[in-house]
Short mmCIF file of C-alpha atoms and ligand atoms in Angstrom, two decimals:
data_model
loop_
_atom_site.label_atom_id
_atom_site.label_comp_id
_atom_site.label_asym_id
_atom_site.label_seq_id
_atom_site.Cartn_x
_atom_site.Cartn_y
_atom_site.Cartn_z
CA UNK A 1 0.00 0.00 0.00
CA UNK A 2 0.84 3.80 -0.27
CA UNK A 3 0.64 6.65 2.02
CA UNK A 4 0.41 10.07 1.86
CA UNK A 5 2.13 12.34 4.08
CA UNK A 6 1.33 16.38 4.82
CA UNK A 7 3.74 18.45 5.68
CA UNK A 8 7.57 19.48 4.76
CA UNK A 9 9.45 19.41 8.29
CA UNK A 10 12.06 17.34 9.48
CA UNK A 11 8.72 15.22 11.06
CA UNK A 12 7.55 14.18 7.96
CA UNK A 13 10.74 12.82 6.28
CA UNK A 14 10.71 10.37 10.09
CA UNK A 15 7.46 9.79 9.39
CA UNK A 16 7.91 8.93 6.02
CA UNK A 17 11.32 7.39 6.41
CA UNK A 18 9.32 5.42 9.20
CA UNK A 19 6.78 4.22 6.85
CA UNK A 20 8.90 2.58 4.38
CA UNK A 21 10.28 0.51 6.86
CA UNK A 22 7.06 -1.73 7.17
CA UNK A 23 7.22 -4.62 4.48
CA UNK A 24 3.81 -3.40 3.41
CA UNK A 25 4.35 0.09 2.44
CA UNK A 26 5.38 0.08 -0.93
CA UNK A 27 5.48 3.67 -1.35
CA UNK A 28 5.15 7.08 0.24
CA UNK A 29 3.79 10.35 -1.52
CA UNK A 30 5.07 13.48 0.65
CA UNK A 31 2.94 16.96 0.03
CA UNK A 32 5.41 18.82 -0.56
CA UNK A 33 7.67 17.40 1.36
CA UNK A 34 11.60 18.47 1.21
CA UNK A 35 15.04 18.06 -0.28
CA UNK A 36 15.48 14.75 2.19
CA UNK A 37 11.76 13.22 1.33
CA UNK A 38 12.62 13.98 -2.49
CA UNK A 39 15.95 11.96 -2.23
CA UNK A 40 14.57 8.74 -0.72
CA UNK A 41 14.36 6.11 -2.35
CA UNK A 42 10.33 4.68 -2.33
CA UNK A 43 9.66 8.67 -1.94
CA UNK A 44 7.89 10.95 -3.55
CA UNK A 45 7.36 14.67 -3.36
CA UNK A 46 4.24 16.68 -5.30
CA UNK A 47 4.17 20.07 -4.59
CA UNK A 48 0.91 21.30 -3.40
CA UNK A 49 -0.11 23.93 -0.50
CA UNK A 50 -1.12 21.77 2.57
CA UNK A 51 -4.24 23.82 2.06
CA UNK A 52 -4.79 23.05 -1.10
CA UNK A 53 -7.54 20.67 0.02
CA UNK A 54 -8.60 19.44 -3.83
CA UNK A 55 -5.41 19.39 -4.82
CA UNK A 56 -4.65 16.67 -1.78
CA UNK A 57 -7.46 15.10 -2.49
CA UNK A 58 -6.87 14.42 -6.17
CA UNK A 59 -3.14 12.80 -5.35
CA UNK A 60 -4.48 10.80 -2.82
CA UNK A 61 -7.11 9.44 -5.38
CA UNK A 62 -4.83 9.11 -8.20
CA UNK A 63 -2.03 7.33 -6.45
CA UNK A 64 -4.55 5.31 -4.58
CA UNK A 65 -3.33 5.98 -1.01
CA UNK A 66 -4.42 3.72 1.23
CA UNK A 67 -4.63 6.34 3.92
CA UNK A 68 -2.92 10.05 4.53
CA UNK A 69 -1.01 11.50 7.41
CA UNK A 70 -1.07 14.65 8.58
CA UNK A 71 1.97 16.00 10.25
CA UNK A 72 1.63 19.60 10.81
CA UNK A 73 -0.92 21.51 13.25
CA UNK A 74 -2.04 24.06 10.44
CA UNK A 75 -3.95 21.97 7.83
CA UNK A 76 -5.47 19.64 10.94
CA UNK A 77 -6.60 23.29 12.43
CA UNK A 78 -8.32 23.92 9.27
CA UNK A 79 -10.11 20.89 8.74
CA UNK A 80 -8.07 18.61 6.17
CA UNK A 81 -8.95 15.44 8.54
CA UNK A 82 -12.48 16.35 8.28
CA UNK A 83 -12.49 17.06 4.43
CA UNK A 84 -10.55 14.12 3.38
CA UNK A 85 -12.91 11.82 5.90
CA UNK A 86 -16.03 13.32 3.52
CA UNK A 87 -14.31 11.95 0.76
CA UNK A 88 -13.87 8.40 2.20
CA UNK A 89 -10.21 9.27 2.35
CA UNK A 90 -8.77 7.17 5.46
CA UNK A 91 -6.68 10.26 8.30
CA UNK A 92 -4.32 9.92 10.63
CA UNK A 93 -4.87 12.79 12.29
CA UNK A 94 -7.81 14.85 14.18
CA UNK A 95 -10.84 16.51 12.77
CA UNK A 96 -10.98 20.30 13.42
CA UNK A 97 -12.77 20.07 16.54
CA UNK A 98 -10.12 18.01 18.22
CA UNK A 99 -7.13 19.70 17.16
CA UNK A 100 -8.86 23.03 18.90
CA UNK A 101 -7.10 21.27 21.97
CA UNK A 102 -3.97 22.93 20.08
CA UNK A 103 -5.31 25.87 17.78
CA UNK A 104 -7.35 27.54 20.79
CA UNK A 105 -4.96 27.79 23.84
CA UNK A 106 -8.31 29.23 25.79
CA UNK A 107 -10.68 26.33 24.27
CA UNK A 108 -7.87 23.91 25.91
CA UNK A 109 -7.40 25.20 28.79
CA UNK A 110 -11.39 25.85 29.72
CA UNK A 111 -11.54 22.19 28.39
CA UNK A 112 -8.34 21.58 31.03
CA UNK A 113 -9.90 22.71 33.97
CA UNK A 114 -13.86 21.44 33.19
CA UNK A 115 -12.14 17.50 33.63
CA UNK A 116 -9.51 17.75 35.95
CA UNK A 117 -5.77 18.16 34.23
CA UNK A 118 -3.43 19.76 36.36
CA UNK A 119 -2.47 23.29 34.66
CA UNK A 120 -1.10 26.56 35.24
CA UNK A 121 -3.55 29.52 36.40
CA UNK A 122 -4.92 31.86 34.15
CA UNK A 123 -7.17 34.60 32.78
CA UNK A 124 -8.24 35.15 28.78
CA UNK A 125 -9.20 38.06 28.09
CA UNK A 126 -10.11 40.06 24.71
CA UNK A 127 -9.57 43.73 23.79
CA UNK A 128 -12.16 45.19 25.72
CA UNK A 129 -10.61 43.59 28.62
CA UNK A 130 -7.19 44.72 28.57
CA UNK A 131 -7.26 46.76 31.80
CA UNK A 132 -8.51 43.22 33.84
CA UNK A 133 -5.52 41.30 31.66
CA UNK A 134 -3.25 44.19 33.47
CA UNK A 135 -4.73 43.66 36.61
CA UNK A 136 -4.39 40.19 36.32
CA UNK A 137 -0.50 40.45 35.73
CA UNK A 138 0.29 42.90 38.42
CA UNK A 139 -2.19 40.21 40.80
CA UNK A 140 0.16 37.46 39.82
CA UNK A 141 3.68 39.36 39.56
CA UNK A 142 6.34 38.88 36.73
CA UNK A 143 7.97 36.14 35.66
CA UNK A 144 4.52 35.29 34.27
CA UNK A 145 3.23 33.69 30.17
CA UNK A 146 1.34 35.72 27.75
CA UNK A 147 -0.16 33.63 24.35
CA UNK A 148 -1.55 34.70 21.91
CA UNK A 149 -5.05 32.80 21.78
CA UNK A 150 -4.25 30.78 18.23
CA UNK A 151 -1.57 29.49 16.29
CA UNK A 152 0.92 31.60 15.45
CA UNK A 153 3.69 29.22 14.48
CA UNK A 154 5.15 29.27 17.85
CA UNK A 155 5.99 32.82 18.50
CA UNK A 156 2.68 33.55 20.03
CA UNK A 157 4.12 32.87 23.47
CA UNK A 158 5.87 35.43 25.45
CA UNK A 159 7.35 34.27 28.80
CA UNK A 160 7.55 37.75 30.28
CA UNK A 161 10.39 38.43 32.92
CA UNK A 162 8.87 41.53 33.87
CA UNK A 163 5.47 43.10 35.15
CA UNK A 164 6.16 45.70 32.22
CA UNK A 165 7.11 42.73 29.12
CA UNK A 166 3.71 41.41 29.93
CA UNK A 167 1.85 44.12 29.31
CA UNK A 168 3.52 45.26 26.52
CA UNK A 169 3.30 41.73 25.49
CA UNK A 170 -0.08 41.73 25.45
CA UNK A 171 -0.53 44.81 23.64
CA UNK A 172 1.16 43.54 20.76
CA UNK A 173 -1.08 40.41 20.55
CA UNK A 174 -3.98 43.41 20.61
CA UNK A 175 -2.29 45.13 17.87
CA UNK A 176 -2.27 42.21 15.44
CA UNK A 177 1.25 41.06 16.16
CA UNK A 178 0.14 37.58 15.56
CA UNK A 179 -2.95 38.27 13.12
CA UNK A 180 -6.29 36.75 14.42
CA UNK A 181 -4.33 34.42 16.87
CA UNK A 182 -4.07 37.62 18.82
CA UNK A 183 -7.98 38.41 19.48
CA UNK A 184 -8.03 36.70 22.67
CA UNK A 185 -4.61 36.19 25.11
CA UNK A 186 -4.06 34.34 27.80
CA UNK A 187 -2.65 35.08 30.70
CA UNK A 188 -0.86 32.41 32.74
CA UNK A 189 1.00 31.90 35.84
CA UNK A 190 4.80 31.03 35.18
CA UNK A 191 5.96 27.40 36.07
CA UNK A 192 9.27 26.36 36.89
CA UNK A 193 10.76 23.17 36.30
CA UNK A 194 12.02 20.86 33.61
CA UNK A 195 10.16 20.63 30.30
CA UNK A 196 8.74 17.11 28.62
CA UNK A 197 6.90 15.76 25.47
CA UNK A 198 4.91 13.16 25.99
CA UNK A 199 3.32 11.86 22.93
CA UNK A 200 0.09 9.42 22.71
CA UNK A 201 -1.14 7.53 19.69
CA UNK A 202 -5.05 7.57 20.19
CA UNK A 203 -8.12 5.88 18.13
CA UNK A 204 -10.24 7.97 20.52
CA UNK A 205 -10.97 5.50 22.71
CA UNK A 206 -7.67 3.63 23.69
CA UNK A 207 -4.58 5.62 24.75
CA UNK A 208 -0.83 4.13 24.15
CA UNK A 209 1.86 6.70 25.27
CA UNK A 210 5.12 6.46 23.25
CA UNK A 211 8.26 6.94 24.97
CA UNK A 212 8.79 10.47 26.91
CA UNK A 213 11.07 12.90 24.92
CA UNK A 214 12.87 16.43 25.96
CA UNK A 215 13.20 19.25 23.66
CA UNK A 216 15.30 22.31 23.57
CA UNK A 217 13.36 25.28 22.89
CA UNK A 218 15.91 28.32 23.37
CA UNK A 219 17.98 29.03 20.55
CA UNK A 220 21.11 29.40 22.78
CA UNK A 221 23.24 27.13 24.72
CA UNK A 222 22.39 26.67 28.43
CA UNK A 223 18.81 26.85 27.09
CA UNK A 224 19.03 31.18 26.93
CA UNK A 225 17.67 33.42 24.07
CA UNK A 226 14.22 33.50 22.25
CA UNK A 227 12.12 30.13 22.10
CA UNK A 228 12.55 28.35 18.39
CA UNK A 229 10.40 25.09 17.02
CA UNK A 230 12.82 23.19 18.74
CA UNK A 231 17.16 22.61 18.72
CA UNK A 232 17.29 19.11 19.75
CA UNK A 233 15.65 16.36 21.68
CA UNK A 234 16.48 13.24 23.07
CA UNK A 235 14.72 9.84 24.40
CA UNK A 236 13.69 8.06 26.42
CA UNK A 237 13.63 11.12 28.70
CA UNK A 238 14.56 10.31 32.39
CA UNK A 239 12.84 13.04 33.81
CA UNK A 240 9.55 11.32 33.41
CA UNK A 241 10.26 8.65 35.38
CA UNK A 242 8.06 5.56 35.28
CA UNK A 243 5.69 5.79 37.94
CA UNK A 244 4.94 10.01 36.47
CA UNK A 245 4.56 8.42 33.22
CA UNK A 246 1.58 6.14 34.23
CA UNK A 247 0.33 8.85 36.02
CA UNK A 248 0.39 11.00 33.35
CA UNK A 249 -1.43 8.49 31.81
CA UNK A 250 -4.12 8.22 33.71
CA UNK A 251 -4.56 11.80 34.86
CA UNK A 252 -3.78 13.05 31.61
CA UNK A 253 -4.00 11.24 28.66
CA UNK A 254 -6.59 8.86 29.42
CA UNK A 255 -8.78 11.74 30.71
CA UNK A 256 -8.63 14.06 27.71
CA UNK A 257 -9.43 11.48 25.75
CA UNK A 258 -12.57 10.43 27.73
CA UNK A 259 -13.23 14.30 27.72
CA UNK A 260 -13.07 14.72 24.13
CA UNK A 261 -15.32 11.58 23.58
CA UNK A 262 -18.13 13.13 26.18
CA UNK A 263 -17.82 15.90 24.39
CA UNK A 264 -18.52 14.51 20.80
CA UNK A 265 -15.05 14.29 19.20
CA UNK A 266 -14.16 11.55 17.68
CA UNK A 267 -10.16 12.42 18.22
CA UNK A 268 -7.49 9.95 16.08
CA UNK A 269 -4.30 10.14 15.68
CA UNK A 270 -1.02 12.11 18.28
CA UNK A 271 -2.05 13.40 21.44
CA UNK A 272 1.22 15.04 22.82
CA UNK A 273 1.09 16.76 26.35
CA UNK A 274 3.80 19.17 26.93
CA UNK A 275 4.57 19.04 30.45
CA UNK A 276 6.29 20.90 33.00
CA UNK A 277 7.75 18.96 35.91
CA UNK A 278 8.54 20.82 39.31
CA UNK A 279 11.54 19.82 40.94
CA UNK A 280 9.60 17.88 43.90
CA UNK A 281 8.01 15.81 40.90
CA UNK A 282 4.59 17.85 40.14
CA UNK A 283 2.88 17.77 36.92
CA UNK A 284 1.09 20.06 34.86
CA UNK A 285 0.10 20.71 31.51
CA UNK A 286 1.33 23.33 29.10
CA UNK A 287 0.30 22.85 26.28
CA UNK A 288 -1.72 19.95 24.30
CA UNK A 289 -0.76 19.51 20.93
CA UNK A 290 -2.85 17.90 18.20
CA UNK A 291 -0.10 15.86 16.08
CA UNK A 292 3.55 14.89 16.19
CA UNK A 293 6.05 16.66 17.87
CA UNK A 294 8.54 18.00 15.51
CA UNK A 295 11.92 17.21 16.62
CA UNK A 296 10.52 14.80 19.24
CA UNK A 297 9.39 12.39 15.67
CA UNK A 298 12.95 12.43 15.15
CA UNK A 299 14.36 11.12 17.97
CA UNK A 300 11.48 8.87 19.20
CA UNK A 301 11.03 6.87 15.79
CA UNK A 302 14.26 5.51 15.27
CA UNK A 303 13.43 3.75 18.66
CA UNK A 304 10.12 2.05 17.37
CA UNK A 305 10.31 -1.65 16.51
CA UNK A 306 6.57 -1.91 15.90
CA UNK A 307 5.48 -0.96 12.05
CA UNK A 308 3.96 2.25 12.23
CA UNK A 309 1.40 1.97 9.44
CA UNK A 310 -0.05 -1.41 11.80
CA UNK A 311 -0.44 0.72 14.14
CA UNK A 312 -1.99 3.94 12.41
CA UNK A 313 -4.33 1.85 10.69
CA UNK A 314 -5.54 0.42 14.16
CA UNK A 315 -6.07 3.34 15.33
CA UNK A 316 -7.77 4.52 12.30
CA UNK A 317 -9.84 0.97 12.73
CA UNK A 318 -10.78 1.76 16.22
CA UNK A 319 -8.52 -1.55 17.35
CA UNK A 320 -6.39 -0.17 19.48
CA UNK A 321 -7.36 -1.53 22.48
CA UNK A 322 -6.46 -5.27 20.56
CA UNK A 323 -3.21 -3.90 19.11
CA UNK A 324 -0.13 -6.04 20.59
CA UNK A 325 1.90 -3.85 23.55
CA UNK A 326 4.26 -1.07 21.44
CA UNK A 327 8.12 -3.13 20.96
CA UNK A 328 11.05 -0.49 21.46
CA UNK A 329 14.64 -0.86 20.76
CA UNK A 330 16.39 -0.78 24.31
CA UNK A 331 18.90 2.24 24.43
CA UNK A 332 19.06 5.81 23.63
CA UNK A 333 18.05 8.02 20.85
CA UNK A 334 19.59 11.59 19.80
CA UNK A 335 18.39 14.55 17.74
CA UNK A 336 20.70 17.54 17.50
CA UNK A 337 18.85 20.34 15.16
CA UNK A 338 21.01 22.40 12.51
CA UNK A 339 19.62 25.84 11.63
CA UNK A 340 20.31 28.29 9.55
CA UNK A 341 22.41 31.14 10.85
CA UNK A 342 19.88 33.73 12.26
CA UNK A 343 17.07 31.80 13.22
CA UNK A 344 14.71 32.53 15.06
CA UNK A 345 14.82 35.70 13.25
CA UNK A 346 15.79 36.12 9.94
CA UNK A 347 18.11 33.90 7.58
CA UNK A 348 18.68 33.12 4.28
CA UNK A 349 17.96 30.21 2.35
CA UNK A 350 19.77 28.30 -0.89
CA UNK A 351 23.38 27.88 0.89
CA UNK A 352 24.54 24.62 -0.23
CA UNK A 353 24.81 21.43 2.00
CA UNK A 354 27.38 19.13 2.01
CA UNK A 355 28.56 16.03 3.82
CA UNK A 356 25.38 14.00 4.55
CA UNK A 357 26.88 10.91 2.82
CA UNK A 358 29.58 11.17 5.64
CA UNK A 359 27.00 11.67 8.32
CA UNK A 360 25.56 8.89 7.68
CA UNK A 361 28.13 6.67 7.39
CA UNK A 362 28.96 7.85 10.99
CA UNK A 363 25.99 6.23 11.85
CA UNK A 364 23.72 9.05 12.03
CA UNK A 365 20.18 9.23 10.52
CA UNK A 366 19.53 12.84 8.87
CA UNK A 367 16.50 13.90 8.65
CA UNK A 368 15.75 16.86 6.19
CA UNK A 369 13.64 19.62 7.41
CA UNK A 370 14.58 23.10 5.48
CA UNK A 371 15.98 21.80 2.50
CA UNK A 372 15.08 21.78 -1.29
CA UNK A 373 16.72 19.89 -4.33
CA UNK A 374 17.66 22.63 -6.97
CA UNK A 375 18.85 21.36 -10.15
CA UNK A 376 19.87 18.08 -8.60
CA UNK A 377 21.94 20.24 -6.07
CA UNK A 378 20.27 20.17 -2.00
CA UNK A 379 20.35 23.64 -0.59
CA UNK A 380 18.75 25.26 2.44
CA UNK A 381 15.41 26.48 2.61
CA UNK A 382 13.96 27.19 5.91
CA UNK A 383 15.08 28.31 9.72
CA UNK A 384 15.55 24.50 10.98
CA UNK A 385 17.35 22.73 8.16
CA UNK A 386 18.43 19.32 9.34
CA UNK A 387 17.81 17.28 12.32
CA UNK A 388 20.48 14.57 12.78
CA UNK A 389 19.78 11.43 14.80
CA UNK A 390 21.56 8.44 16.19
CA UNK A 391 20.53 5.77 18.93
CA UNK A 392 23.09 3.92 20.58
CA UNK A 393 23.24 1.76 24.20
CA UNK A 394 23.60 4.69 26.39
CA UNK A 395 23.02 9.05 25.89
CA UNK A 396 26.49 10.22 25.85
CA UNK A 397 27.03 7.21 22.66
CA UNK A 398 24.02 8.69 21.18
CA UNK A 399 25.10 12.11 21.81
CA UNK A 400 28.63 11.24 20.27
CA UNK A 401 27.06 9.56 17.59
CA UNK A 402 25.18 12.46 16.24
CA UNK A 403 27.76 15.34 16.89
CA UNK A 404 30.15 13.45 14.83
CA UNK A 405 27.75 13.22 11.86
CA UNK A 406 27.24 17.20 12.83
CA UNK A 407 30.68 17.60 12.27
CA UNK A 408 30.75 16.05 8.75
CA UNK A 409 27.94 18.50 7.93
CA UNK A 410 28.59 22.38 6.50
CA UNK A 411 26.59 24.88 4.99
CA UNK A 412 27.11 28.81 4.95
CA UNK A 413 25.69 29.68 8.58
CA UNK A 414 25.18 26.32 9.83
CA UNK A 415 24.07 26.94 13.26
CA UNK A 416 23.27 24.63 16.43
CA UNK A 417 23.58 23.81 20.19
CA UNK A 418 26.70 21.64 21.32
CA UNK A 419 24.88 20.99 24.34
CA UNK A 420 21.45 18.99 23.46
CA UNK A 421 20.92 16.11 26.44
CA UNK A 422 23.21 18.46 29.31
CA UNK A 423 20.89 16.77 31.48
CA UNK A 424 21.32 12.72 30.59
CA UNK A 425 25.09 13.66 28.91
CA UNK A 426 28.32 12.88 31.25
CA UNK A 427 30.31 13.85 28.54
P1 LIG B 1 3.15 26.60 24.66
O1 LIG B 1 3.03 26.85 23.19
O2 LIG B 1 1.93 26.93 25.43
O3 LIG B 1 3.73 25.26 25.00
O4 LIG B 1 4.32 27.58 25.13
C1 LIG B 1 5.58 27.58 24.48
C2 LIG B 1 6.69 27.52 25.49
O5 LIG B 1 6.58 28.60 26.40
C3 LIG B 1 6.67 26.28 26.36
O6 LIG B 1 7.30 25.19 25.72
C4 LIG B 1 7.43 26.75 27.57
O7 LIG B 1 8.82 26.76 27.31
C5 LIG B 1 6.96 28.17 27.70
N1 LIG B 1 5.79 28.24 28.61
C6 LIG B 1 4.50 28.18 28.25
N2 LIG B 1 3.68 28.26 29.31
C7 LIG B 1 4.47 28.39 30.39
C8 LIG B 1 4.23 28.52 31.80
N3 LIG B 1 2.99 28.56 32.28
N4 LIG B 1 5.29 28.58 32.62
C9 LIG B 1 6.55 28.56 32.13
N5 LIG B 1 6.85 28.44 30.82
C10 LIG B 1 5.83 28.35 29.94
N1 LIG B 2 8.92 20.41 19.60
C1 LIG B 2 7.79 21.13 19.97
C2 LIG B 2 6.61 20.93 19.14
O1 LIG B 2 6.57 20.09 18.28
O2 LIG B 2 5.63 21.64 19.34
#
């Protein structure tokens, strides 16, 4: 069978490059995909919009796709699942009502508090209530979260160090910093503690967690400087240790999921949690996000043993509950991120790549996440270009493993963090 994959991030190509592992995927049709989903070999890129519903449509019918998968939170905000479902196209993914547990931070966290998930305080307010949004910042004191009430390709979120950031903060989400994800903002209290991913594969009935990750969000080493997409991840993440991780489950996972069913949606596909962990073990809830996490995919794939179109389609066939326990390699598994110089902010694309044949014969897996093939030739095209992975027995092998295969990499401006896994790294 084929599948279709959405999206053009260093995800996809895992999820793809997943895919065509499994004896019974003969193919995999990436739109658009990227310079790495382009050069594999079973792969195939057509370049369409991922809103370009018809468009999607029509290569899913004409390459008879046995089902599609949607990586990125945009096109599942906007209803893709729900379109393709009308046109007895099989998804991987959740309609538009389900992925408001992502696209509306107030929807989720109303929806939060209604059933029980541990969470940060908070206030949302709209325009008209901008003096109670001040009020509710001097109430709670600075270091405290402003987001923007939508998705705004992770920059909507200002963690404000000071009474005065917020405010002025919020006042940009008013002004249309972030377009119509800045009508509403909410205002939370700041958490401390250590950041985790935990991702869930979901038919909407039965829960299976995969294995805990940790991303890097700051741009800058020792985890300083403006949030990005992500810089590097790692897994299994230690923090969650085993006994959080069933609670988690329970408290968490298990309960959205029971929430979202009493509430009419019908939710398939990645539930991910991003959690904050207090140093005396405490759990809440960040964030819920409605599909992969992208670099988390890239570290916590290369781990799977199980064929992930089995288990897609079982949780596309409501079977979950039947499906055999999840098989994992034992060890460790490493994602350092290259960007392009200047991200965050601004950078500039086309700067040629070399070295990935050495990479990978270090032992590395790169996935492609900016990158186009022009003329035969793969340049850069976007802030997070590659993310390179490697598993090994142990973190500081991993971690070895895939700053080697950095090291064989160069483009103009390559940027990234020499210290992804500080926390599980003795070395
Ligand atoms: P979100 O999109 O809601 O996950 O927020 C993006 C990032 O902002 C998170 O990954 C955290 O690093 C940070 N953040 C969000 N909410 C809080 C909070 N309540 N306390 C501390 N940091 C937060
Ligand atoms: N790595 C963070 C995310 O996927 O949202």
């Amino acid at each position: 069978m084929k599948v279709l994959v959405v999206g053009n991030g260093g995800r996809e190509h895992a999820l793809a490059w997943k895919l065509l592992q499994s004896d019974k995927i003969e193919g995999v049709v990436c739109v658009p995909g990227n310079g790495g989903t382009a050069s594999m070999e079973g792969c195939e890129n057509v370049k369409l919009a991922v809103d370009d519903f018809h468009g999607i449509k029509e290569v899913a019918l004409n390459h008879e796709i046995a089902f599609v998968v949607i990586g990125p939170e945009v096109p599942l905000a906007i209803g893709l699942a729900d379109y393709l479902k009308q046109q007895n196209i099989r998804v991987f993914g959740p309609t538009q009502t389900g992925a408001q547990l992502e696209s509306s931070k107030s929807w989720a966290k109303g929806f939060m508090k209604d059933i029980g998930i541990p969470t940060a305080q908070w206030g949302v307010f709209t325009e008209d209530e901008k003096t109670a949004a001040f009020e509710f910042v001097d109430r709670y004191g600075a270091p405290i979260v402003v987001k923007a009430d939508g998705l705004a390709a992770g920059k909507g979120v200002t963690v404000a160090a000071t009474v005065e950031e917020a405010k002025a903060a919020i006042v940009a989400a008013f002004g249309g910093q972030f377009g119509m994800a800045g009508e509403c903002v909410v205002v939370e209290e700041f958490l401390h503690g250590q950041e985790a991913s935990v991702l869930a594969i979901t038919d909407g009935e039965t829960i299976r967690p995969l294995l805990p990750a940790q991303d890097h969000k700051a741009i800058g080493e020792g985890d300083t400087g403006p949030n990005t997409g992500g810089m590097g991840v790692y897994a299994p993440a230690p923090v969650v240790t085993d006994e959080m991780m069933a609670r988690v489950e329970t408290e968490v996972l298990q309960r959205a999921i029971a929430g979202l069913k009493e509430r009419g949606i019908d939710y398939c596909g990645i539930l991910y949690a991003g959690l904050m962990i207090s140093p005396e073990g405490e759990v809440n809830v960040l964030e819920f996000n409605c599909r992969f996490g992208d670099p988390e995919t890239q570290a916590i794939l290369p781990l799977l043993e199980t064929p992930l179109d089995e288990l897609m389609l079982a949780c596309m066939e409501k079977r979950l509950a039947d499906f055999p326990p999840l098989r994992w390699k034992s060890g460790a598994s490493a994602c350092v991120v290259m960007a392009s110089g200047g991200y965050p902010g601004s950078y500039e694309n086309g700067k040629t790549i070399a070295g990935l044949d050495r990479a990978t014969e270090a032992g590395a897996i790169v996935f492609h996440a900016g990158t186009e093939l022009k003329a035969g030739e793969l340049v850069t095209a976007g802030g997070r270009v590659l993310g390179v992975s490697a598993i090994a027995d142990n973190f500081d092998n991993a971690f070895a493993k895939a700053y080697h295969a950095v090291d064989c990499i160069d483009f103009e401006g390559a940027y990234y963090r020499r210290d992804i896994g500080h926390r599980v790294r003795t070395m």
